[in-house]
XYZ file of N, CA and C in Angstrom:
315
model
N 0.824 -1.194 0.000
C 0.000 0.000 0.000
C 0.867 1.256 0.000
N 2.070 1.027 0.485
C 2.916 2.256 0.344
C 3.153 3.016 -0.732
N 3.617 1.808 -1.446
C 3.906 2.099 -3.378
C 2.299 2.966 -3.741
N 1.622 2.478 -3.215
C 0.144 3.218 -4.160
C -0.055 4.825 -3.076
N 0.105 4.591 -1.991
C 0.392 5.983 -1.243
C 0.998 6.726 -1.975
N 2.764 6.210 -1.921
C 3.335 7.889 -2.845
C 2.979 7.657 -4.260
N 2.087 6.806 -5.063
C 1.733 7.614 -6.643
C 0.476 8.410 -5.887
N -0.185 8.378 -5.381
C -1.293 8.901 -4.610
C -0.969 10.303 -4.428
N 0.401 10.733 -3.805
C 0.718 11.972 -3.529
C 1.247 12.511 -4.924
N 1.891 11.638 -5.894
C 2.791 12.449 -6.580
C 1.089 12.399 -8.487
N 0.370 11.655 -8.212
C -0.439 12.124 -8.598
C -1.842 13.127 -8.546
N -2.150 13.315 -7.279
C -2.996 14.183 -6.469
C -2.230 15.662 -6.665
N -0.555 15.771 -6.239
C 0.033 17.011 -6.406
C 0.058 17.361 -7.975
N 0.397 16.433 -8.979
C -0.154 17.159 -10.108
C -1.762 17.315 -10.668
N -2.375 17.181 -9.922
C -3.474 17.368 -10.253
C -4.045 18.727 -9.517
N -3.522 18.887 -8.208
C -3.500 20.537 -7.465
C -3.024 21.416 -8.516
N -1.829 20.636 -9.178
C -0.913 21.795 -10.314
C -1.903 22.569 -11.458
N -2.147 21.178 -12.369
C -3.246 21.297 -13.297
C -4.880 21.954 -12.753
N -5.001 21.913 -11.858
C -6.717 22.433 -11.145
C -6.580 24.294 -10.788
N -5.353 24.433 -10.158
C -4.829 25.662 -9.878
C -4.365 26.566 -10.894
N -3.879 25.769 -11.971
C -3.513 26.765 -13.631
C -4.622 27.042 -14.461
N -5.483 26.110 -14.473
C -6.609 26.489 -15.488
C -7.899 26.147 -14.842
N -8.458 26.371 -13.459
C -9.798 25.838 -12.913
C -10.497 27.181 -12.909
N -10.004 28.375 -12.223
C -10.451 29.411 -11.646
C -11.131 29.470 -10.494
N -12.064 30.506 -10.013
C -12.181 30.563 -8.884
C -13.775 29.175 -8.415
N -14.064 28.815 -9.171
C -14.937 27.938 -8.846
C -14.700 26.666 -8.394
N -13.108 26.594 -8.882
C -12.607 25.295 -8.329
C -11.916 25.422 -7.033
N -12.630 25.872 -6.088
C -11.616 26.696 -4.984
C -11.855 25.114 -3.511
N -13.445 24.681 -3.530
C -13.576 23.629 -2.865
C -12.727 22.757 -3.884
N -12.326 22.082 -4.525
C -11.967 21.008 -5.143
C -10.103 20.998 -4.243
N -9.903 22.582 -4.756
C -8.839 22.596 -4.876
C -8.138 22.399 -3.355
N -8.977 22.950 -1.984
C -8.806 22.868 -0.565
C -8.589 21.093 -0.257
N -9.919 20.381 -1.334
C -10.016 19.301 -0.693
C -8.395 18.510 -1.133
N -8.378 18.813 -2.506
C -7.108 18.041 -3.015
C -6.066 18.236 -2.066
N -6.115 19.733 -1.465
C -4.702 19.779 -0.146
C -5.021 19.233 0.814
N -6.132 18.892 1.164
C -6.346 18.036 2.336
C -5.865 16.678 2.284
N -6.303 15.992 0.609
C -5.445 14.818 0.789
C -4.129 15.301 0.659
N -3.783 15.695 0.152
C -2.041 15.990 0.249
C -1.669 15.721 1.525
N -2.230 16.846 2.296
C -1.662 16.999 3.822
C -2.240 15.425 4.753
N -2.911 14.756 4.308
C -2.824 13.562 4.844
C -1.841 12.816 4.351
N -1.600 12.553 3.104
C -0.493 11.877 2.897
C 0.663 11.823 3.571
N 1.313 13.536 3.493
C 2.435 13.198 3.854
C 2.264 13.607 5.656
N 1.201 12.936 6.274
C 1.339 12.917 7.585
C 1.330 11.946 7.714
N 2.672 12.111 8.758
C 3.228 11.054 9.255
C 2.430 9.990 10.454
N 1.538 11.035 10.749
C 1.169 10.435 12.376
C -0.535 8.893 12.075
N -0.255 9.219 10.444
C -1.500 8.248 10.106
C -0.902 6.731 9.495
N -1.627 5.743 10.023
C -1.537 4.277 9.339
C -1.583 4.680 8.112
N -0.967 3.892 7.399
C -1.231 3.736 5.538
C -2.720 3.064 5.426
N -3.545 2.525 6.542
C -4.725 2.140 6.586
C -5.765 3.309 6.462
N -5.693 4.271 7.531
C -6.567 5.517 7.530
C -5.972 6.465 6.255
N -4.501 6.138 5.912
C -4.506 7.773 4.974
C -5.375 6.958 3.764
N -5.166 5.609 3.375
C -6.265 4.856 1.960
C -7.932 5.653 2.415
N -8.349 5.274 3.780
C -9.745 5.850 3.769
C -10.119 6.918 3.408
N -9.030 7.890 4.178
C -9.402 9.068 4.398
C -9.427 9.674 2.709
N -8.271 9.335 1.659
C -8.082 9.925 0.414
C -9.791 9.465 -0.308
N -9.783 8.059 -0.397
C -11.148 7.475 -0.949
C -12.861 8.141 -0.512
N -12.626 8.768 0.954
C -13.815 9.565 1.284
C -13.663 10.740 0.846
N -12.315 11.683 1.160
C -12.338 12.499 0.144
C -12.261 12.671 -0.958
N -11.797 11.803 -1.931
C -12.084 12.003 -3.480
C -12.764 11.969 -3.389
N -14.045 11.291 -3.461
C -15.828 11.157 -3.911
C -16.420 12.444 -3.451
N -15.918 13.477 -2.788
C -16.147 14.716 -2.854
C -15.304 15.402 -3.847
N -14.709 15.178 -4.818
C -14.405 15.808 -5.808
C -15.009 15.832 -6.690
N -16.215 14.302 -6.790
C -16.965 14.160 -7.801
C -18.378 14.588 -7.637
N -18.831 15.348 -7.126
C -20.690 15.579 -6.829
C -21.629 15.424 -7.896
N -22.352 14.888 -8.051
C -23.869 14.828 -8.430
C -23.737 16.264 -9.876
N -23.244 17.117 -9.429
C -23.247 18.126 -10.553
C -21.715 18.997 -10.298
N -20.947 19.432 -10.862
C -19.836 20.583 -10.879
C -18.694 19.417 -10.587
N -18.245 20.346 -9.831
C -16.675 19.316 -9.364
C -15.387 19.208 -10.858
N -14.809 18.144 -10.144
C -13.769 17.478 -11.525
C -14.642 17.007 -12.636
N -15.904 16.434 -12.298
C -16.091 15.824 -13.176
C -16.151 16.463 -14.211
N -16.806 17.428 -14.078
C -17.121 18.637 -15.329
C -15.630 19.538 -15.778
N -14.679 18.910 -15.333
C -13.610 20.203 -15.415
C -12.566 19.670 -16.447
N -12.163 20.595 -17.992
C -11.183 20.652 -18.392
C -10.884 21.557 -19.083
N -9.710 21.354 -19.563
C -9.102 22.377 -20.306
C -9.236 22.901 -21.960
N -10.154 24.364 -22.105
C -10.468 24.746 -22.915
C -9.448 25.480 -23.901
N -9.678 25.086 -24.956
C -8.704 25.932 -26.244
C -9.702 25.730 -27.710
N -9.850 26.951 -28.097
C -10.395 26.346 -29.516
C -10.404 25.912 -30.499
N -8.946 25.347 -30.751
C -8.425 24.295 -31.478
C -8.375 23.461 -30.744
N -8.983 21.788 -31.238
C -9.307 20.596 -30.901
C -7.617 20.157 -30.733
N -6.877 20.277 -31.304
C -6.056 19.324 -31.217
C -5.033 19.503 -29.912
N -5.067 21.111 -29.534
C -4.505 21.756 -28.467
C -4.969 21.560 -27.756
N -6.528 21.469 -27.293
C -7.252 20.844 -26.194
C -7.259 19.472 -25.957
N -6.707 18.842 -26.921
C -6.757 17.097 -26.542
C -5.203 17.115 -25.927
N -4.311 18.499 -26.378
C -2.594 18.018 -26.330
C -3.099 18.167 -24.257
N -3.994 19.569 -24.426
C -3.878 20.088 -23.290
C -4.531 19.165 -21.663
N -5.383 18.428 -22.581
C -6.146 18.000 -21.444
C -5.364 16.132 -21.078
N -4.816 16.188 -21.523
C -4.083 14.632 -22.234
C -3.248 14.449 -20.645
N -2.589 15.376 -20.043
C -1.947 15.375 -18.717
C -3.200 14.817 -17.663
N -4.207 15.634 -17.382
C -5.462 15.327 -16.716
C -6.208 14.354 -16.718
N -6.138 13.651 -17.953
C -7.190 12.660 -18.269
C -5.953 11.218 -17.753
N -4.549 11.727 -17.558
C -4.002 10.569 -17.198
C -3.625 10.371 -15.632
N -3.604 11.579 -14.803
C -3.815 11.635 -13.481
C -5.152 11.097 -12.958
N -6.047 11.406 -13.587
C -7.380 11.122 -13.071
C -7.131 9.696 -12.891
N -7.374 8.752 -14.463
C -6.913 7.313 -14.457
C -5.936 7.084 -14.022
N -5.164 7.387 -12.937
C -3.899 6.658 -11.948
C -4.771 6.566 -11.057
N -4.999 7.648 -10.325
C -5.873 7.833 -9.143
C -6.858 7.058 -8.932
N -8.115 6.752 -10.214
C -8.992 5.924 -10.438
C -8.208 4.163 -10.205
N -6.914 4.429 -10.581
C -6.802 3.011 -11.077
C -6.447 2.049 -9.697
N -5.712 3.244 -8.687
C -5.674 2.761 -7.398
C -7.117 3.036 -6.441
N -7.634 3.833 -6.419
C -8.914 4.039 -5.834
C -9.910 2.932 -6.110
N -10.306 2.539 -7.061
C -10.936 1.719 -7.464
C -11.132 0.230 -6.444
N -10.509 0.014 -6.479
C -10.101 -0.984 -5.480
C -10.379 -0.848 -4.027
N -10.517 0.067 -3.404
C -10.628 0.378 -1.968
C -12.365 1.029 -1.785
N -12.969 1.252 -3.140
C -14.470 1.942 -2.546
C -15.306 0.577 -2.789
N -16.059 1.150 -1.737
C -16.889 -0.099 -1.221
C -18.725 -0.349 -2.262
């Protein structure tokens, strides 16, 4: 679980990167929660048992019913710049997904 902890951090921190360059101010809950998992991660004082929960209860608040990540990417009006652009995002998400997946109930 360790190994999936730090891609956990080192994919979550680029995803603060990418949410913070092009989200604006609407992504301001997304963006608190993403530091929250951060700041669980690299606390020390948690089992690798609670920091898995704690990331998995908080992601599913990234995703709500309406707004959130789900709805969020990166606009350009050339197609091919928006696929170059969003191509980083769409592969953080699926890491995150790919370890998360596994732990929601």
């Amino acid at each position: 679980m360790n190994e999936e902890l730090n891609t956990l951090d080192k994919s979550f921190s680029e995803l603060l990167a990418i949410v913070k360059k092009n989200g604006g101010s609407e992504y301001i809950s997304q963006i608190r929660t993403i530091e929250s998992i951060l700041s669980c991660l690299r606390d020390n004082e948690f089992t690798d048992t609670l920091k898995m929960e704690y990331v998995v209860s908080r992601h599913r608040e990234l995703y709500p019913p309406r707004g959130g990540l789900s709805e969020f990417f990166i606009w350009d009006n050339d197609f091919q710049t928006r696929k170059r652009l969003n191509k980083p995002l769409d592969t953080v998400r699926d890491d995150i997904w790919a370890i998360l997946k596994k732990y929601r109930a």
